[in-house]
Amino acid sequence: MDRDEDWNEADWQLVRRSGLGPVRLAVGANSDILAEQQEEFGGSMSRWDDDEWEDRGYRRIEPTFTREGARKKSAPKKSAPRPAASPKKPAAKKSPARKPASPRLSAADRPGASARRGSRGLLGNILYGVVVLCLWAMIAFGAMLFWYGLNLPDTSGLYNTRHTPSISIIATDGEVLSHRGDLTGGFTTVAELPPHVPQAVLATEDRRFYWHFGVDPIGLARAVVVNWRAGAYVQGGSTITQQLAKNIFLKPERTLSRKIEEMVLAVWLELRFSKDEILTLYLNRVYFGGGAYGLEAASERYFRKPARALTLPEAAMLAGLLKAPSRYSPTNDIDLARERARIVLQNMVAAGYIAPEDAHLGSTAPANLQGYATRGSINYFVDWIADALPDYAGRPDTDVHVMATIDPDLQREAERVISEMLASEGAALDVSQAALVALTPDGAVRAMVGGKSYAQSQFNRAVQAKRQPGSAFKPIVYLTAMERGLTPDTSRVDRPVTYGGWSPANYSGRFEGEMTLRTALAKSTNTVAVQLAHEVGIRNVVSTARRLGLQDDLPANLSLALGTGSVNLLELTAAYAAFANGGYGVIPHGIEEVRAENGEELYRRQGSGIGRIADQRSVAYMNDMLKAVMIYGTGRNSTLPGRPVGGKTGTSQDFRDAWFVGYSADLVVGVWVGNDDGKPMKEVTGGTLPARIWNAFMTRTQEGVPIAQLPDVVPVEVAAREALGQPAPGAISSAPDSYEWEQPGFFERLFGMGGGGSGDRPLLQPGGRR
């Protein structure tokens, strides 16, 4: 339409024009547009005056276009404008007749165009927002990479394959028992290896290694989905490049900051090195378990051959270790390691590296170990030494030689006896595990067997297992009583007793009346042990146990007299060493000397222990009673003809644990048998299988050893004083400063409790074992 100079109120029309805001457009009163838009807005806008338009936020613009089919306005209409939007307005009446002009409307003016424009506008806004967010995310990610790039760790040691020092464990006779530590071999490249070696690693660890740029988005997304579904961290998304960065430069902590640094370093490695160079570095630095870092060291460790000679089954086993070196270690569980190798072979088939026939052959003829893994239980001792070494010599930066206390002959006999006894009697008695510790009276460990098979389980039951000792704890109660002035000939009555609602019973189920303390200990009478603990005070019993070296959970109630606390075999055996050496406390130890590779002395054991912890009189009386255990008591089947020995049996409730700890003047030996899951055995007591194991070991190892007497004779001056009714030197009746006796309180005297109130009720039910 043409521009007109004179407009009435009906000529104002609302339009939407992007970026201009609300406007009112002047058009002819009789135009088709006016008719259609009055229809759209209900005809009300024709009644608005200028003030109303302005109040509603609209502004006036003059159209300069001519719409096809619109009627031109004549000049006379300019001086005689008609009322705006009259109901009888001809244009309004003629609008239906002008419908044929509607097809000439633009697409934007047709019915429904507004909804379509709104939909397209919403979608466009969303896409625009996504693009903006992506741009900002890229900017933030770049800034983060830049920030962490400024704080990258030193990368100068990339090709340095040396790790922490290795440890050589040397026995008393000079034999090298084991070589432990971060053992590394020669540097080998991917080009020098058979193709199936790197392929086994790639198929298992990073199948898209030659595709990604150091970080694998697909792998990360998959790991996120798997972990979200599992509700826990079960799968990682790290690439080989990321693992290399972590192993070389970063600490093994699981934080977001470390993960970001790992990704930055991975990208840096990809920019600096080729893929083959990165894979070479990875294979020479990754940990394969058993102290072996790098493929060459692992190949020598497990198969005694260079990496270039690895077969397909051997390569699959080594690649399988990378996921969890300790769990899948062939020295820990060869069957589990072979099962993991079969999975690696299947991965290689899926990746297209080998044919299914090759995988089948590799599974039917799995790899066999050839290296140190064939060694036996000596590794229990070596593990114990390696863990304790930093406390003796710190963390030296050179290889070290450890002079150990172990005796190879005693170690072999201990391993042989355990194996033979479990093989012949274990299944019939429902016994699956056993442990043995042999040490000198000054605490030097000569033999240690921590379980049936080190290859099957590296858990050291001689050191790590905490078990109830049963009646093997009673000598500590009796020692406390001897220190209070009692003697082996002191009498007590085996009778029903009740403390705080608890009535201990004997293993035999009967009461034998009056007996000496010597007989009560020899027969492991429960009621007498509990009476003595009540008399001397259970807290004083706990104090005696602490002096002897028992540091684990010891409940301060009368049930402790029957062995309801928790101890490990090494500590309990060391406690009995005080009886063999005349009353001196010992610290069980396996290291005599540590030297650096250049001969520098880093540590040498000095001194003889922690000093006297029990007086001569009390120790002599204890040896007198513990010898009676071996002569006519519960340990009579273990006596050694012609050799003075003492010992005590112990059995926990429901036959879950059975113990025997015995000693001569030269050797103290403790034995434990049971099951890892606490399953009851078939009425195995300390006087049966454990006693037989102890006897067999001592018979084989003490043959030819000169016979020595136990310190079971009361010194002359002590006997003379007692004959005159005077306290013996060091006797508890003289209240020496070295002992702090705590008198039982009212509730302890009344109920036999350790001062802990009603929460200290005895734990052991009637019928405790001997």
JSON list of N, CA and C in Angstrom, two decimals, residues 253-291:
[
{"chain": "A", "resi": 253, "resn": "GLU", "atom": "N", "xyz": [47.31, -41.13, 44.89]},
{"chain": "A", "resi": 253, "resn": "GLU", "atom": "CA", "xyz": [46.15, -40.65, 45.63]},
{"chain": "A", "resi": 253, "resn": "GLU", "atom": "C", "xyz": [44.98, -40.47, 44.67]},
{"chain": "A", "resi": 254, "resn": "ARG", "atom": "N", "xyz": [43.77, -40.69, 45.16]},
{"chain": "A", "resi": 254, "resn": "ARG", "atom": "CA", "xyz": [42.59, -40.63, 44.31]},
{"chain": "A", "resi": 254, "resn": "ARG", "atom": "C", "xyz": [41.84, -39.34, 44.58]},
{"chain": "A", "resi": 255, "resn": "THR", "atom": "N", "xyz": [42.30, -38.26, 43.94]},
{"chain": "A", "resi": 255, "resn": "THR", "atom": "CA", "xyz": [41.66, -36.96, 44.07]},
{"chain": "A", "resi": 255, "resn": "THR", "atom": "C", "xyz": [41.41, -36.39, 42.68]},
{"chain": "A", "resi": 256, "resn": "LEU", "atom": "N", "xyz": [40.49, -35.43, 42.61]},
{"chain": "A", "resi": 256, "resn": "LEU", "atom": "CA", "xyz": [40.19, -34.81, 41.33]},
{"chain": "A", "resi": 256, "resn": "LEU", "atom": "C", "xyz": [41.40, -34.06, 40.80]},
{"chain": "A", "resi": 257, "resn": "SER", "atom": "N", "xyz": [42.12, -33.38, 41.68]},
{"chain": "A", "resi": 257, "resn": "SER", "atom": "CA", "xyz": [43.30, -32.64, 41.26]},
{"chain": "A", "resi": 257, "resn": "SER", "atom": "C", "xyz": [44.34, -33.56, 40.62]},
{"chain": "A", "resi": 258, "resn": "ARG", "atom": "N", "xyz": [44.59, -34.71, 41.25]},
{"chain": "A", "resi": 258, "resn": "ARG", "atom": "CA", "xyz": [45.56, -35.64, 40.69]},
{"chain": "A", "resi": 258, "resn": "ARG", "atom": "C", "xyz": [45.10, -36.20, 39.36]},
{"chain": "A", "resi": 259, "resn": "LYS", "atom": "N", "xyz": [43.79, -36.42, 39.21]},
{"chain": "A", "resi": 259, "resn": "LYS", "atom": "CA", "xyz": [43.26, -36.94, 37.95]},
{"chain": "A", "resi": 259, "resn": "LYS", "atom": "C", "xyz": [43.45, -35.92, 36.83]},
{"chain": "A", "resi": 260, "resn": "ILE", "atom": "N", "xyz": [43.25, -34.65, 37.14]},
{"chain": "A", "resi": 260, "resn": "ILE", "atom": "CA", "xyz": [43.44, -33.60, 36.13]},
{"chain": "A", "resi": 260, "resn": "ILE", "atom": "C", "xyz": [44.92, -33.53, 35.74]},
{"chain": "A", "resi": 261, "resn": "GLU", "atom": "N", "xyz": [45.80, -33.56, 36.73]},
{"chain": "A", "resi": 261, "resn": "GLU", "atom": "CA", "xyz": [47.23, -33.55, 36.43]},
{"chain": "A", "resi": 261, "resn": "GLU", "atom": "C", "xyz": [47.62, -34.74, 35.57]},
{"chain": "A", "resi": 262, "resn": "GLU", "atom": "N", "xyz": [47.01, -35.88, 35.85]},
{"chain": "A", "resi": 262, "resn": "GLU", "atom": "CA", "xyz": [47.28, -37.08, 35.06]},
{"chain": "A", "resi": 262, "resn": "GLU", "atom": "C", "xyz": [46.88, -36.88, 33.61]},
{"chain": "A", "resi": 263, "resn": "MET", "atom": "N", "xyz": [45.73, -36.26, 33.37]},
{"chain": "A", "resi": 263, "resn": "MET", "atom": "CA", "xyz": [45.27, -36.02, 32.01]},
{"chain": "A", "resi": 263, "resn": "MET", "atom": "C", "xyz": [46.16, -35.02, 31.29]},
{"chain": "A", "resi": 264, "resn": "VAL", "atom": "N", "xyz": [46.58, -33.97, 32.00]},
{"chain": "A", "resi": 264, "resn": "VAL", "atom": "CA", "xyz": [47.46, -32.97, 31.40]},
{"chain": "A", "resi": 264, "resn": "VAL", "atom": "C", "xyz": [48.79, -33.61, 31.01]},
{"chain": "A", "resi": 265, "resn": "LEU", "atom": "N", "xyz": [49.35, -34.41, 31.89]},
{"chain": "A", "resi": 265, "resn": "LEU", "atom": "CA", "xyz": [50.61, -35.08, 31.60]},
{"chain": "A", "resi": 265, "resn": "LEU", "atom": "C", "xyz": [50.46, -36.07, 30.45]},
{"chain": "A", "resi": 266, "resn": "ALA", "atom": "N", "xyz": [49.30, -36.72, 30.38]},
{"chain": "A", "resi": 266, "resn": "ALA", "atom": "CA", "xyz": [49.07, -37.67, 29.29]},
{"chain": "A", "resi": 266, "resn": "ALA", "atom": "C", "xyz": [49.09, -36.95, 27.94]},
{"chain": "A", "resi": 267, "resn": "VAL", "atom": "N", "xyz": [48.43, -35.81, 27.86]},
{"chain": "A", "resi": 267, "resn": "VAL", "atom": "CA", "xyz": [48.44, -35.03, 26.62]},
{"chain": "A", "resi": 267, "resn": "VAL", "atom": "C", "xyz": [49.85, -34.56, 26.31]},
{"chain": "A", "resi": 268, "resn": "TRP", "atom": "N", "xyz": [50.58, -34.14, 27.34]},
{"chain": "A", "resi": 268, "resn": "TRP", "atom": "CA", "xyz": [51.96, -33.70, 27.13]},
{"chain": "A", "resi": 268, "resn": "TRP", "atom": "C", "xyz": [52.82, -34.84, 26.58]},
{"chain": "A", "resi": 269, "resn": "LEU", "atom": "N", "xyz": [52.65, -36.05, 27.13]},
{"chain": "A", "resi": 269, "resn": "LEU", "atom": "CA", "xyz": [53.41, -37.20, 26.65]},
{"chain": "A", "resi": 269, "resn": "LEU", "atom": "C", "xyz": [53.08, -37.51, 25.19]},
{"chain": "A", "resi": 270, "resn": "GLU", "atom": "N", "xyz": [51.80, -37.41, 24.84]},
{"chain": "A", "resi": 270, "resn": "GLU", "atom": "CA", "xyz": [51.39, -37.71, 23.47]},
{"chain": "A", "resi": 270, "resn": "GLU", "atom": "C", "xyz": [51.98, -36.70, 22.48]},
{"chain": "A", "resi": 271, "resn": "LEU", "atom": "N", "xyz": [52.12, -35.45, 22.91]},
{"chain": "A", "resi": 271, "resn": "LEU", "atom": "CA", "xyz": [52.69, -34.43, 22.04]},
{"chain": "A", "resi": 271, "resn": "LEU", "atom": "C", "xyz": [54.20, -34.60, 21.87]},
{"chain": "A", "resi": 272, "resn": "ARG", "atom": "N", "xyz": [54.83, -35.17, 22.85]},
{"chain": "A", "resi": 272, "resn": "ARG", "atom": "CA", "xyz": [56.28, -35.24, 22.85]},
{"chain": "A", "resi": 272, "resn": "ARG", "atom": "C", "xyz": [56.82, -36.56, 22.29]},
{"chain": "A", "resi": 273, "resn": "PHE", "atom": "N", "xyz": [56.08, -37.66, 22.48]},
{"chain": "A", "resi": 273, "resn": "PHE", "atom": "CA", "xyz": [56.60, -38.97, 22.09]},
{"chain": "A", "resi": 273, "resn": "PHE", "atom": "C", "xyz": [55.64, -39.66, 21.12]},
{"chain": "A", "resi": 274, "resn": "SER", "atom": "N", "xyz": [56.19, -40.60, 20.37]},
{"chain": "A", "resi": 274, "resn": "SER", "atom": "CA", "xyz": [55.37, -41.41, 19.49]},
{"chain": "A", "resi": 274, "resn": "SER", "atom": "C", "xyz": [54.64, -42.47, 20.30]},
{"chain": "A", "resi": 275, "resn": "LYS", "atom": "N", "xyz": [53.67, -43.12, 19.70]},
{"chain": "A", "resi": 275, "resn": "LYS", "atom": "CA", "xyz": [52.91, -44.15, 20.39]},
{"chain": "A", "resi": 275, "resn": "LYS", "atom": "C", "xyz": [53.80, -45.31, 20.82]},
{"chain": "A", "resi": 276, "resn": "ASP", "atom": "N", "xyz": [54.70, -45.75, 19.95]},
{"chain": "A", "resi": 276, "resn": "ASP", "atom": "CA", "xyz": [55.58, -46.87, 20.29]},
{"chain": "A", "resi": 276, "resn": "ASP", "atom": "C", "xyz": [56.52, -46.49, 21.43]},
{"chain": "A", "resi": 277, "resn": "GLU", "atom": "N", "xyz": [56.97, -45.24, 21.45]},
{"chain": "A", "resi": 277, "resn": "GLU", "atom": "CA", "xyz": [57.84, -44.81, 22.54]},
{"chain": "A", "resi": 277, "resn": "GLU", "atom": "C", "xyz": [57.09, -44.79, 23.86]},
{"chain": "A", "resi": 278, "resn": "ILE", "atom": "N", "xyz": [55.84, -44.34, 23.84]},
{"chain": "A", "resi": 278, "resn": "ILE", "atom": "CA", "xyz": [55.03, -44.33, 25.07]},
{"chain": "A", "resi": 278, "resn": "ILE", "atom": "C", "xyz": [54.79, -45.75, 25.56]},
{"chain": "A", "resi": 279, "resn": "LEU", "atom": "N", "xyz": [54.46, -46.66, 24.66]},
{"chain": "A", "resi": 279, "resn": "LEU", "atom": "CA", "xyz": [54.22, -48.05, 25.05]},
{"chain": "A", "resi": 279, "resn": "LEU", "atom": "C", "xyz": [55.50, -48.68, 25.59]},
{"chain": "A", "resi": 280, "resn": "THR", "atom": "N", "xyz": [56.63, -48.34, 25.01]},
{"chain": "A", "resi": 280, "resn": "THR", "atom": "CA", "xyz": [57.91, -48.86, 25.50]},
{"chain": "A", "resi": 280, "resn": "THR", "atom": "C", "xyz": [58.18, -48.37, 26.93]},
{"chain": "A", "resi": 281, "resn": "LEU", "atom": "N", "xyz": [57.97, -47.07, 27.15]},
{"chain": "A", "resi": 281, "resn": "LEU", "atom": "CA", "xyz": [58.16, -46.52, 28.49]},
{"chain": "A", "resi": 281, "resn": "LEU", "atom": "C", "xyz": [57.23, -47.20, 29.50]},
{"chain": "A", "resi": 282, "resn": "TYR", "atom": "N", "xyz": [56.00, -47.42, 29.09]},
{"chain": "A", "resi": 282, "resn": "TYR", "atom": "CA", "xyz": [55.01, -48.04, 29.99]},
{"chain": "A", "resi": 282, "resn": "TYR", "atom": "C", "xyz": [55.44, -49.45, 30.37]},
{"chain": "A", "resi": 283, "resn": "LEU", "atom": "N", "xyz": [55.83, -50.26, 29.40]},
{"chain": "A", "resi": 283, "resn": "LEU", "atom": "CA", "xyz": [56.19, -51.64, 29.67]},
{"chain": "A", "resi": 283, "resn": "LEU", "atom": "C", "xyz": [57.44, -51.75, 30.54]},
{"chain": "A", "resi": 284, "resn": "ASN", "atom": "N", "xyz": [58.28, -50.73, 30.53]},
{"chain": "A", "resi": 284, "resn": "ASN", "atom": "CA", "xyz": [59.49, -50.76, 31.33]},
{"chain": "A", "resi": 284, "resn": "ASN", "atom": "C", "xyz": [59.32, -50.14, 32.71]},
{"chain": "A", "resi": 285, "resn": "ARG", "atom": "N", "xyz": [58.13, -49.55, 32.98]},
{"chain": "A", "resi": 285, "resn": "ARG", "atom": "CA", "xyz": [57.92, -48.90, 34.26]},
{"chain": "A", "resi": 285, "resn": "ARG", "atom": "C", "xyz": [56.77, -49.48, 35.08]},
{"chain": "A", "resi": 286, "resn": "VAL", "atom": "N", "xyz": [55.86, -50.20, 34.46]},
{"chain": "A", "resi": 286, "resn": "VAL", "atom": "CA", "xyz": [54.66, -50.65, 35.16]},
{"chain": "A", "resi": 286, "resn": "VAL", "atom": "C", "xyz": [55.00, -51.77, 36.14]},
{"chain": "A", "resi": 287, "resn": "TYR", "atom": "N", "xyz": [54.20, -51.88, 37.22]},
{"chain": "A", "resi": 287, "resn": "TYR", "atom": "CA", "xyz": [54.44, -52.86, 38.28]},
{"chain": "A", "resi": 287, "resn": "TYR", "atom": "C", "xyz": [53.70, -54.16, 37.96]},
{"chain": "A", "resi": 288, "resn": "PHE", "atom": "N", "xyz": [54.43, -55.29, 38.02]},
{"chain": "A", "resi": 288, "resn": "PHE", "atom": "CA", "xyz": [53.87, -56.60, 37.73]},
{"chain": "A", "resi": 288, "resn": "PHE", "atom": "C", "xyz": [53.73, -57.47, 38.98]},
{"chain": "A", "resi": 289, "resn": "GLY", "atom": "N", "xyz": [53.87, -56.89, 40.16]},
{"chain": "A", "resi": 289, "resn": "GLY", "atom": "CA", "xyz": [53.77, -57.68, 41.37]},
{"chain": "A", "resi": 289, "resn": "GLY", "atom": "C", "xyz": [55.08, -58.36, 41.72]},
{"chain": "A", "resi": 290, "resn": "GLY", "atom": "N", "xyz": [55.16, -58.90, 42.94]},
{"chain": "A", "resi": 290, "resn": "GLY", "atom": "CA", "xyz": [56.35, -59.61, 43.36]},
{"chain": "A", "resi": 290, "resn": "GLY", "atom": "C", "xyz": [57.59, -58.75, 43.43]},
{"chain": "A", "resi": 291, "resn": "GLY", "atom": "N", "xyz": [57.43, -57.43, 43.54]},
{"chain": "A", "resi": 291, "resn": "GLY", "atom": "CA", "xyz": [58.56, -56.53, 43.57]},
{"chain": "A", "resi": 291, "resn": "GLY", "atom": "C", "xyz": [59.19, -56.26, 42.21]}
]
